[in-house]
PDB file of C-alpha atoms in Angstrom:
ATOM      1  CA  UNK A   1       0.000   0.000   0.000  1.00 46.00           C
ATOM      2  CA  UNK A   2       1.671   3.275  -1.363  1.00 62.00           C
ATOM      3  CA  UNK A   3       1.710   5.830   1.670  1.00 76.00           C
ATOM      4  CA  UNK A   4       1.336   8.563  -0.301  1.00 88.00           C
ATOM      5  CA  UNK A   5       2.560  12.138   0.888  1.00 90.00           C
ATOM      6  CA  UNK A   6      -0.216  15.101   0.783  1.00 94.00           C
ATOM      7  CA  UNK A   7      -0.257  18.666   1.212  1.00 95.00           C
ATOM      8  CA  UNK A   8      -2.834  20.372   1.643  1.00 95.00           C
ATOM      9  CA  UNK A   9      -2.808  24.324   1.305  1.00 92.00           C
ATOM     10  CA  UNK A  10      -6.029  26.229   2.735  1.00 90.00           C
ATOM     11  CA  UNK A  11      -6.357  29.096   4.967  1.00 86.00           C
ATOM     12  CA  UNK A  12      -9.371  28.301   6.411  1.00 88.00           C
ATOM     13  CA  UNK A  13      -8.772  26.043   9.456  1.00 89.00           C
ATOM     14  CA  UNK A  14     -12.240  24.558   9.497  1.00 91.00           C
ATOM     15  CA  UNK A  15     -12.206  23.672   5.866  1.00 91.00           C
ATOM     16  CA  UNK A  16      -8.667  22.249   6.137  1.00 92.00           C
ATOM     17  CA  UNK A  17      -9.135  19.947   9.322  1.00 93.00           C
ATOM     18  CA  UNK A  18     -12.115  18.670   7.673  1.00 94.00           C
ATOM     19  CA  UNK A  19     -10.065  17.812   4.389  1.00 94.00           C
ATOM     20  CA  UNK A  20      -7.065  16.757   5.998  1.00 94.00           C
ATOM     21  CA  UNK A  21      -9.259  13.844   8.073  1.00 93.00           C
ATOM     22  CA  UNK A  22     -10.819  12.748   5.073  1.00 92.00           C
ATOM     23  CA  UNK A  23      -7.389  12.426   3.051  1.00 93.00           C
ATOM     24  CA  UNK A  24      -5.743  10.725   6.419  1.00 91.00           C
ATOM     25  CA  UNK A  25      -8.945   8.496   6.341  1.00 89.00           C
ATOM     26  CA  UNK A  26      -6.956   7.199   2.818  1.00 88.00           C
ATOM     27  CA  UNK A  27      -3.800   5.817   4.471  1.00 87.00           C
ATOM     28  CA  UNK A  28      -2.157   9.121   3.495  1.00 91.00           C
ATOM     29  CA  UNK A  29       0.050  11.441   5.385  1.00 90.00           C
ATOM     30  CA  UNK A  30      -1.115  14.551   5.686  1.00 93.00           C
ATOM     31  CA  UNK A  31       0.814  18.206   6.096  1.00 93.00           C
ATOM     32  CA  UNK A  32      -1.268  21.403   5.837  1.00 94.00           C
ATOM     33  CA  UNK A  33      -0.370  24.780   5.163  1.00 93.00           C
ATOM     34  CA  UNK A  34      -2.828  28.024   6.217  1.00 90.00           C
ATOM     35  CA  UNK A  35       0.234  30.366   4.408  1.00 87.00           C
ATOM     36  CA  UNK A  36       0.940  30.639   0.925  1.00 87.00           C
ATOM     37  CA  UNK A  37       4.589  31.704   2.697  1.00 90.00           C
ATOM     38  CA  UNK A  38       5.111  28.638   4.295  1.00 90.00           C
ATOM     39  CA  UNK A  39       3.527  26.178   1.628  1.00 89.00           C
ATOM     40  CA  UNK A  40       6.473  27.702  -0.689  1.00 90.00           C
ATOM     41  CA  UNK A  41       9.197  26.729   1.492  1.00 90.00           C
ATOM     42  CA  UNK A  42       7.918  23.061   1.755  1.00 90.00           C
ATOM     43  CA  UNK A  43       8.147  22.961  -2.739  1.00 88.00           C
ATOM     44  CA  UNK A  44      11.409  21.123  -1.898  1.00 85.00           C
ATOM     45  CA  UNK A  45      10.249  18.637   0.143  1.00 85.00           C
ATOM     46  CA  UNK A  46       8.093  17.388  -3.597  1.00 83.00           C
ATOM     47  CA  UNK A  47       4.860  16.009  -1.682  1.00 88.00           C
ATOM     48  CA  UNK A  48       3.185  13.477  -3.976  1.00 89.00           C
ATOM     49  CA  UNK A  49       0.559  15.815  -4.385  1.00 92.00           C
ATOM     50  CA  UNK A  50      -0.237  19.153  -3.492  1.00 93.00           C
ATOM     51  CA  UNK A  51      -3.956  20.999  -3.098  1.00 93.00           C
ATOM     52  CA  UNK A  52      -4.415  23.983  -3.389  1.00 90.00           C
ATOM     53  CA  UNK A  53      -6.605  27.019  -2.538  1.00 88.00           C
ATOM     54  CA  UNK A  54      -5.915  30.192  -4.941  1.00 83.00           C
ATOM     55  CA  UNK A  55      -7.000  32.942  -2.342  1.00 82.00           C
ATOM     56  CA  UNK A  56      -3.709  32.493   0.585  1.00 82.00           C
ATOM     57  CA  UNK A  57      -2.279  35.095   2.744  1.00 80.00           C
ATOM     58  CA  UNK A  58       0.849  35.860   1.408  1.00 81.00           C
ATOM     59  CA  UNK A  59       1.683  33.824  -1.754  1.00 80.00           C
ATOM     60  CA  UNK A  60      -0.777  32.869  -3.671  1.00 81.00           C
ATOM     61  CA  UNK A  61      -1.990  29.943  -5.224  1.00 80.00           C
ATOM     62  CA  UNK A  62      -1.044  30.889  -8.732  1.00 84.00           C
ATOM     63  CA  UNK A  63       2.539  31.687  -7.599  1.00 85.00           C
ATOM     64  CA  UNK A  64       2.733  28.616  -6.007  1.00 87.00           C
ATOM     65  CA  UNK A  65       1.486  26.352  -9.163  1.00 84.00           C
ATOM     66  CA  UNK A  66       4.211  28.215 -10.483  1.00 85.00           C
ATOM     67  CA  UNK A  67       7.026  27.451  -7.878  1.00 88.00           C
ATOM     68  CA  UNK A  68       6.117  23.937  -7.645  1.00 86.00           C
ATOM     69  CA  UNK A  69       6.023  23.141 -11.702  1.00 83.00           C
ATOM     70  CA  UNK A  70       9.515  24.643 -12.039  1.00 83.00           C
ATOM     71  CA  UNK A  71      11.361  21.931  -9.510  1.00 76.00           C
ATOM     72  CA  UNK A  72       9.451  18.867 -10.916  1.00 71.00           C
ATOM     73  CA  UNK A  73       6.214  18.298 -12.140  1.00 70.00           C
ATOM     74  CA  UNK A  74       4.328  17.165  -9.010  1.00 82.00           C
ATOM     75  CA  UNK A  75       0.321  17.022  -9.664  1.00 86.00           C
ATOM     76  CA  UNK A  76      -1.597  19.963  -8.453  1.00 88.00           C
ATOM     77  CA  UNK A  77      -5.053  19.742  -7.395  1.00 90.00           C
ATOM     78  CA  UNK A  78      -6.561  23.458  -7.219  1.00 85.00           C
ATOM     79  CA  UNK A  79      -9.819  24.710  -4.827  1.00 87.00           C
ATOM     80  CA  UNK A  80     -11.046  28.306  -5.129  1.00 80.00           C
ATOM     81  CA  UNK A  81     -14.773  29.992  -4.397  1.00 73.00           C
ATOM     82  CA  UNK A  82     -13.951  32.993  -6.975  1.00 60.00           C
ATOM     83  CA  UNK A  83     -14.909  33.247 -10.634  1.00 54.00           C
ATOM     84  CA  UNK A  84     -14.481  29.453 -11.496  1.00 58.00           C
ATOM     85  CA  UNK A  85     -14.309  29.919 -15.048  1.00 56.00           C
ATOM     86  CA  UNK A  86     -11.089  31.908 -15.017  1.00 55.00           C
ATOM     87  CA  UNK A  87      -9.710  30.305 -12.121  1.00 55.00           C
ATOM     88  CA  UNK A  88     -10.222  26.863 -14.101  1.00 55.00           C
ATOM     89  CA  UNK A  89      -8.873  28.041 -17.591  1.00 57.00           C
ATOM     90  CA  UNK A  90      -5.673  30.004 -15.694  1.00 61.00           C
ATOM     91  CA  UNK A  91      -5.034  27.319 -13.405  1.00 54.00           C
ATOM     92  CA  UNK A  92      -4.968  24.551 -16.050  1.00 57.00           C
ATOM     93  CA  UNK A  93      -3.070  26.612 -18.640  1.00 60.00           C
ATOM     94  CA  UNK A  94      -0.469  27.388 -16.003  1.00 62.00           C
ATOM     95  CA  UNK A  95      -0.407  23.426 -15.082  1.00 61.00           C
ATOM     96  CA  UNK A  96      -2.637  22.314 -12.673  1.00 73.00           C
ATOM     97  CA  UNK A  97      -4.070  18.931 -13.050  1.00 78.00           C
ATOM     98  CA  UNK A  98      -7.351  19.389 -11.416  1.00 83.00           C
ATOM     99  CA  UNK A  99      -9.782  21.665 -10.464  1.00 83.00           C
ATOM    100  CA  UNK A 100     -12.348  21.838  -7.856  1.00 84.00           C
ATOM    101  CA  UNK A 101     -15.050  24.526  -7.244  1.00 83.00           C
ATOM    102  CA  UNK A 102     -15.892  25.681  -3.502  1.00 83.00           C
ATOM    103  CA  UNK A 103     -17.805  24.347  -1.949  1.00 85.00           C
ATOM    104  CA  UNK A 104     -17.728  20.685  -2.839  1.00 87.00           C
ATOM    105  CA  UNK A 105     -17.960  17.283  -0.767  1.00 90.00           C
ATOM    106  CA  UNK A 106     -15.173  16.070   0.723  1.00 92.00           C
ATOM    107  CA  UNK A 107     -15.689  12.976  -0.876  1.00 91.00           C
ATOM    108  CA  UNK A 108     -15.591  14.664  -4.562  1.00 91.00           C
ATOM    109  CA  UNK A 109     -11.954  15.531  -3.450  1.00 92.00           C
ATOM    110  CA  UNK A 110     -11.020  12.331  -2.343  1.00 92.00           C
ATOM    111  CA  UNK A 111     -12.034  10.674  -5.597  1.00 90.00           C
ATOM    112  CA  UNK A 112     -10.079  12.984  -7.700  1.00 87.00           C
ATOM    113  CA  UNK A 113      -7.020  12.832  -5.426  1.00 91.00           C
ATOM    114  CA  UNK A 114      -7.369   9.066  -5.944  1.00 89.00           C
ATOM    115  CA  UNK A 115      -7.875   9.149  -9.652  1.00 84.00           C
ATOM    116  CA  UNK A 116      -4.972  11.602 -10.071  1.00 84.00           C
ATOM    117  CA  UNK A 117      -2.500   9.675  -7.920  1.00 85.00           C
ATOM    118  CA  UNK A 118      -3.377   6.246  -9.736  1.00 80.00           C
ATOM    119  CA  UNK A 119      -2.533   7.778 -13.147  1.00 76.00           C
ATOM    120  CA  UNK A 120       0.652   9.708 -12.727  1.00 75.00           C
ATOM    121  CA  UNK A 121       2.339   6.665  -9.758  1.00 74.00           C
ATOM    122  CA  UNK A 122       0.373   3.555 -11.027  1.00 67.00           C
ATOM    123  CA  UNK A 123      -0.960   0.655  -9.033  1.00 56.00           C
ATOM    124  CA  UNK A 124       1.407  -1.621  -7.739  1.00 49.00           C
ATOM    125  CA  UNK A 125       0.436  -5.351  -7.173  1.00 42.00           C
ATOM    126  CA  UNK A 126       1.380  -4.667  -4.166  1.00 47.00           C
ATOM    127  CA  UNK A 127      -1.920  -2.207  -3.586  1.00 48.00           C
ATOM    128  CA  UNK A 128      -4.280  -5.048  -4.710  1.00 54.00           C
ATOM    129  CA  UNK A 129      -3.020  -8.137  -2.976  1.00 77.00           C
ATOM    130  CA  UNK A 130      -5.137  -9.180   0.069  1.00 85.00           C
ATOM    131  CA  UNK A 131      -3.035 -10.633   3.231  1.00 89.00           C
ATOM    132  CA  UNK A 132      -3.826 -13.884   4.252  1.00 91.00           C
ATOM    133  CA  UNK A 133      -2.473 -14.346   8.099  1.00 92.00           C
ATOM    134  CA  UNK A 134      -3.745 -16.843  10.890  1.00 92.00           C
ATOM    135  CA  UNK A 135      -7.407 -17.165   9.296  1.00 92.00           C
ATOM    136  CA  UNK A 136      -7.410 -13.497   8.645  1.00 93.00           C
ATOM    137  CA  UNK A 137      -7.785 -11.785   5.430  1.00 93.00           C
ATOM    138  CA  UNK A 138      -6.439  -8.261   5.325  1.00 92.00           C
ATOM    139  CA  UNK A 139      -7.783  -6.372   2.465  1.00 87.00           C
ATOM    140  CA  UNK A 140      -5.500  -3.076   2.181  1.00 82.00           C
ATOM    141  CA  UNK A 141      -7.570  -1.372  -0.263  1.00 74.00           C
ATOM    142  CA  UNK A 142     -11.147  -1.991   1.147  1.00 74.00           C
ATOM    143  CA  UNK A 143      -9.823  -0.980   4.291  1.00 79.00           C
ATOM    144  CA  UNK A 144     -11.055  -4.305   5.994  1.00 88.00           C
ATOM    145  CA  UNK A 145     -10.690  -7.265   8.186  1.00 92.00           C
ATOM    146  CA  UNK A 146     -12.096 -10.652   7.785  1.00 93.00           C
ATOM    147  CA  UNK A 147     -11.799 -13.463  10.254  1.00 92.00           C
ATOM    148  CA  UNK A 148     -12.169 -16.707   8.344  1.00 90.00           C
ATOM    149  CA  UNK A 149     -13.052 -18.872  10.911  1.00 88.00           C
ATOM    150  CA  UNK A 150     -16.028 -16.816  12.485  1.00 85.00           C
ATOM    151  CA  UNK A 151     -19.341 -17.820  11.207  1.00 77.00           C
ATOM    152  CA  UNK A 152     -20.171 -16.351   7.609  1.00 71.00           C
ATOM    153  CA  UNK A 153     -16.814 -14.715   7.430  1.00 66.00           C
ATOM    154  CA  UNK A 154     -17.227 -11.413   9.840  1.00 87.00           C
ATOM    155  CA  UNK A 155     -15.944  -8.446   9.355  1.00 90.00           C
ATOM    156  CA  UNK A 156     -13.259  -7.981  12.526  1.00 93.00           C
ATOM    157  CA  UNK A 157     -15.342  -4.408  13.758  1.00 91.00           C
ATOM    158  CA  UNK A 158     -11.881  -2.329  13.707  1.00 89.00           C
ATOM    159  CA  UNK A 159     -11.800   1.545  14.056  1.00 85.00           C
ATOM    160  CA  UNK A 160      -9.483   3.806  12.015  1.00 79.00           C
ATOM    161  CA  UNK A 161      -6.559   3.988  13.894  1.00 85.00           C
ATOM    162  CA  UNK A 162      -6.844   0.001  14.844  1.00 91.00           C
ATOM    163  CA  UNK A 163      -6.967  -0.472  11.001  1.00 88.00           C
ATOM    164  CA  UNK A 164      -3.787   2.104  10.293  1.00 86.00           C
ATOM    165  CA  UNK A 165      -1.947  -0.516  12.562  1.00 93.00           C
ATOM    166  CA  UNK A 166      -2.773  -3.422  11.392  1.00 94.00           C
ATOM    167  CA  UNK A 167      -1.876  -1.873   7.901  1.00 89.00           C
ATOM    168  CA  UNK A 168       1.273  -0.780   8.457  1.00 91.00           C
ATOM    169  CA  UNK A 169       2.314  -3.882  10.757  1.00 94.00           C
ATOM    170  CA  UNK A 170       1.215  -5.983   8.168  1.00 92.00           C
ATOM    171  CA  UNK A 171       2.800  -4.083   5.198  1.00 86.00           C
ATOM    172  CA  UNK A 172       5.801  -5.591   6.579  1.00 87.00           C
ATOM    173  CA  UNK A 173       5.735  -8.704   8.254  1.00 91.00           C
ATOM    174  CA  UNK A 174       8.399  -9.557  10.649  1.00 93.00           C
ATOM    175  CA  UNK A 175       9.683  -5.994  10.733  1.00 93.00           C
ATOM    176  CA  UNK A 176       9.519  -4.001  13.903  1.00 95.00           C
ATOM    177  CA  UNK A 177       8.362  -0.285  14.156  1.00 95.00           C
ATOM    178  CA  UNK A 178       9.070   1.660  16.746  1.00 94.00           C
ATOM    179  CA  UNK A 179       6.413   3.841  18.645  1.00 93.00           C
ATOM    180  CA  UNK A 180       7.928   6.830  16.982  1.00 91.00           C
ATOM    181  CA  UNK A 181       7.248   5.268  13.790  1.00 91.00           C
ATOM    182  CA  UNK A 182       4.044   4.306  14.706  1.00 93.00           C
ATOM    183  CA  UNK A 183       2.342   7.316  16.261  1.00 90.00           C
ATOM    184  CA  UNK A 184       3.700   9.204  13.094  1.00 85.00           C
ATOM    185  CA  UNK A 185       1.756   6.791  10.785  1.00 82.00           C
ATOM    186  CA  UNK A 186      -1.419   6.367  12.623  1.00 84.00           C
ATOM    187  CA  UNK A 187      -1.508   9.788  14.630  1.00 80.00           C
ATOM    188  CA  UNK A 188       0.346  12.012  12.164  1.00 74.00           C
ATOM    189  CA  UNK A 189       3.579  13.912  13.204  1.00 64.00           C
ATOM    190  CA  UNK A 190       1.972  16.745  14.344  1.00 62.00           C
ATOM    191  CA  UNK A 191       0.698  14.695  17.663  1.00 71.00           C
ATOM    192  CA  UNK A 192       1.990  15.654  20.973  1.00 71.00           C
ATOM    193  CA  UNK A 193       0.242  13.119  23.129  1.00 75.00           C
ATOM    194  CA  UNK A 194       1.295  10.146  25.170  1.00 82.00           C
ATOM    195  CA  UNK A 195       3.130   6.530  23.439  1.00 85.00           C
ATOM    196  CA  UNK A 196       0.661   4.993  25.591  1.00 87.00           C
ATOM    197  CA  UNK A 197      -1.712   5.746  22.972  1.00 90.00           C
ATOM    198  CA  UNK A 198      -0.028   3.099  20.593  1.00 93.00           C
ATOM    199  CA  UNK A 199       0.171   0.442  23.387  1.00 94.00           C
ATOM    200  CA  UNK A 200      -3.819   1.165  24.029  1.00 94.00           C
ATOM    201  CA  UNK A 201      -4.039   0.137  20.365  1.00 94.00           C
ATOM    202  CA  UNK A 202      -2.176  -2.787  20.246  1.00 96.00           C
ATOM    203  CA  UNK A 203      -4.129  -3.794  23.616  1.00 96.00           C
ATOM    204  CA  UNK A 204      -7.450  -3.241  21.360  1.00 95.00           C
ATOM    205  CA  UNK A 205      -6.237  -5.203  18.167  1.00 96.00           C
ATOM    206  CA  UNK A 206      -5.223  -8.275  20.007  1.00 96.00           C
ATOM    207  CA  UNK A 207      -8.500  -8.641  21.835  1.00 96.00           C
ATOM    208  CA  UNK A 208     -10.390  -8.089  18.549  1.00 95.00           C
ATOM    209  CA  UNK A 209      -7.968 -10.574  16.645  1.00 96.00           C
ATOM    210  CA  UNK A 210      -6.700 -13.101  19.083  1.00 95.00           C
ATOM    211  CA  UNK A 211      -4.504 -15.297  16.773  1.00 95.00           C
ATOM    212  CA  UNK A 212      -2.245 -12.039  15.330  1.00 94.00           C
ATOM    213  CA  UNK A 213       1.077 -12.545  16.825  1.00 95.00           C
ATOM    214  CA  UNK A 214       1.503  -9.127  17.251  1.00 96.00           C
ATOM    215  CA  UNK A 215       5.338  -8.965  19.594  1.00 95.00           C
ATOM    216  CA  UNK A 216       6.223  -6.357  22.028  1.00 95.00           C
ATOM    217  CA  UNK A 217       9.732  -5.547  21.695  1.00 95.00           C
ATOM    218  CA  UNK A 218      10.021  -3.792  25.182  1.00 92.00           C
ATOM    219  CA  UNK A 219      11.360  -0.475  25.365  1.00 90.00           C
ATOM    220  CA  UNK A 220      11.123   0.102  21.378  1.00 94.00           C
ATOM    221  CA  UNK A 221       8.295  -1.509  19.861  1.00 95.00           C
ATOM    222  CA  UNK A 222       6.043  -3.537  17.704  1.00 96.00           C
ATOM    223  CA  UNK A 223       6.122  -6.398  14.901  1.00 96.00           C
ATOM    224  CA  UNK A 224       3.851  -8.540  13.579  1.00 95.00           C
ATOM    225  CA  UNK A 225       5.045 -12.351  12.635  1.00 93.00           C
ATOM    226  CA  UNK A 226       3.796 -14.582   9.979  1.00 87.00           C
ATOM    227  CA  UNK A 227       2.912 -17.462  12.717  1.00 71.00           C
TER     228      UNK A 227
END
């Protein structure tokens, strides 16, 4: 599963933490940016994708199309609520890849995002192929869980940040990740709360799926082996 790297440029904080928990939602990582200032010193850092509002404080949206096509040609989603017809035509002439009109559902975004991301990095095999551990079947792209040897095949009931886990543990079977590692995947690096979070977690996944070997390695982390 590719972990793709987003960011997300919108000065309006509502509208922003909104988007960036439906793109997280996707197995992405997430940064966002409520300064056209700051978004330009990040074009180095060539996100997989960036989105972007056209209205900023400070730099503006067109400028940074413009920054961001002249280091590599990293797809660029653009938002604005202003005169969409110009917006659209300038945007895309200047090399944006998509457009969306505000306001617009979440969900709308997400599609695009996906559809963009699919054609310019591909699909690996890797994406598609379900994980078959201990009578489970992991299923990275539907996001789901099922445990083979409960009656009609349940679904294992698993909340986001169970199924971020068992995603990333799973990715890689054998290897360990630390806490560090972990809170950054499932939590995001902006979070300043306790590890304990991760250990609740881990506490939550084994009850729900009893015969995942999921190992402590004390004082550094977790791994998940293939028996």
């Amino acid at each position: 599963m590719n972990e793709y790297l987003v960011y997300l440029v919108e000065d309006e904080e509502n509208l922003s933490e909104v988007l960036k928990a439906y793109l997280e939602k996707e197995g992405w990582k997430v940064r966002v940016f409520n300064d056209g200032d700051l978004a330009r010193e990040a074009i180095s850092d060539k996100p997989h994708l960036w989105i972007l509002d056209i209205m900023l404080p400070g730099t503006d949206g067109y400028q940074l199309l413009k920054g961001i096509k002249e280091q590599e040609d990293t797809p660029v989603i653009f938002i604005s609520a202003r005169d969409q017809d110009l917006d659209r035509v300038l945007g895309l002439e200047m090399g944006s890849d998509d457009y969306l009109a505000k306001p617009f559902l979440p969900q709308e975004l997400i599609i695009r995002a996906k559809k963009l991301l699919t054609r310019v990095y591909g699909t690996t095999s890797q994406e598609q192929k379900k994980i078959e551990l201990n009578q489970y079947t992991i299923d990275p792209v539907g996001r789901t869980v099922v445990d083979e040897e409960a009656e009609d095949d349940s679904l294992v009931d698993l909340t986001t940040k169970e199924m971020d886990l068992i995603l990333l543990l799973t990715g890689d079977i054998g290897k360990a990740f630390s806490r560090e590692k972990i809170i950054e995947h499932v939590w995001g690096e902006n979070y300043f709360g306790s590890e304990r979070a991760v250990d609740d977690v881990v506490r939550r996944v084994r009850k729900k799926m009893p015969r995942i070997h999921l190992e402590t390695l004390y004082g550094y982390g977790y791994r998940i082996l293939s028996s």
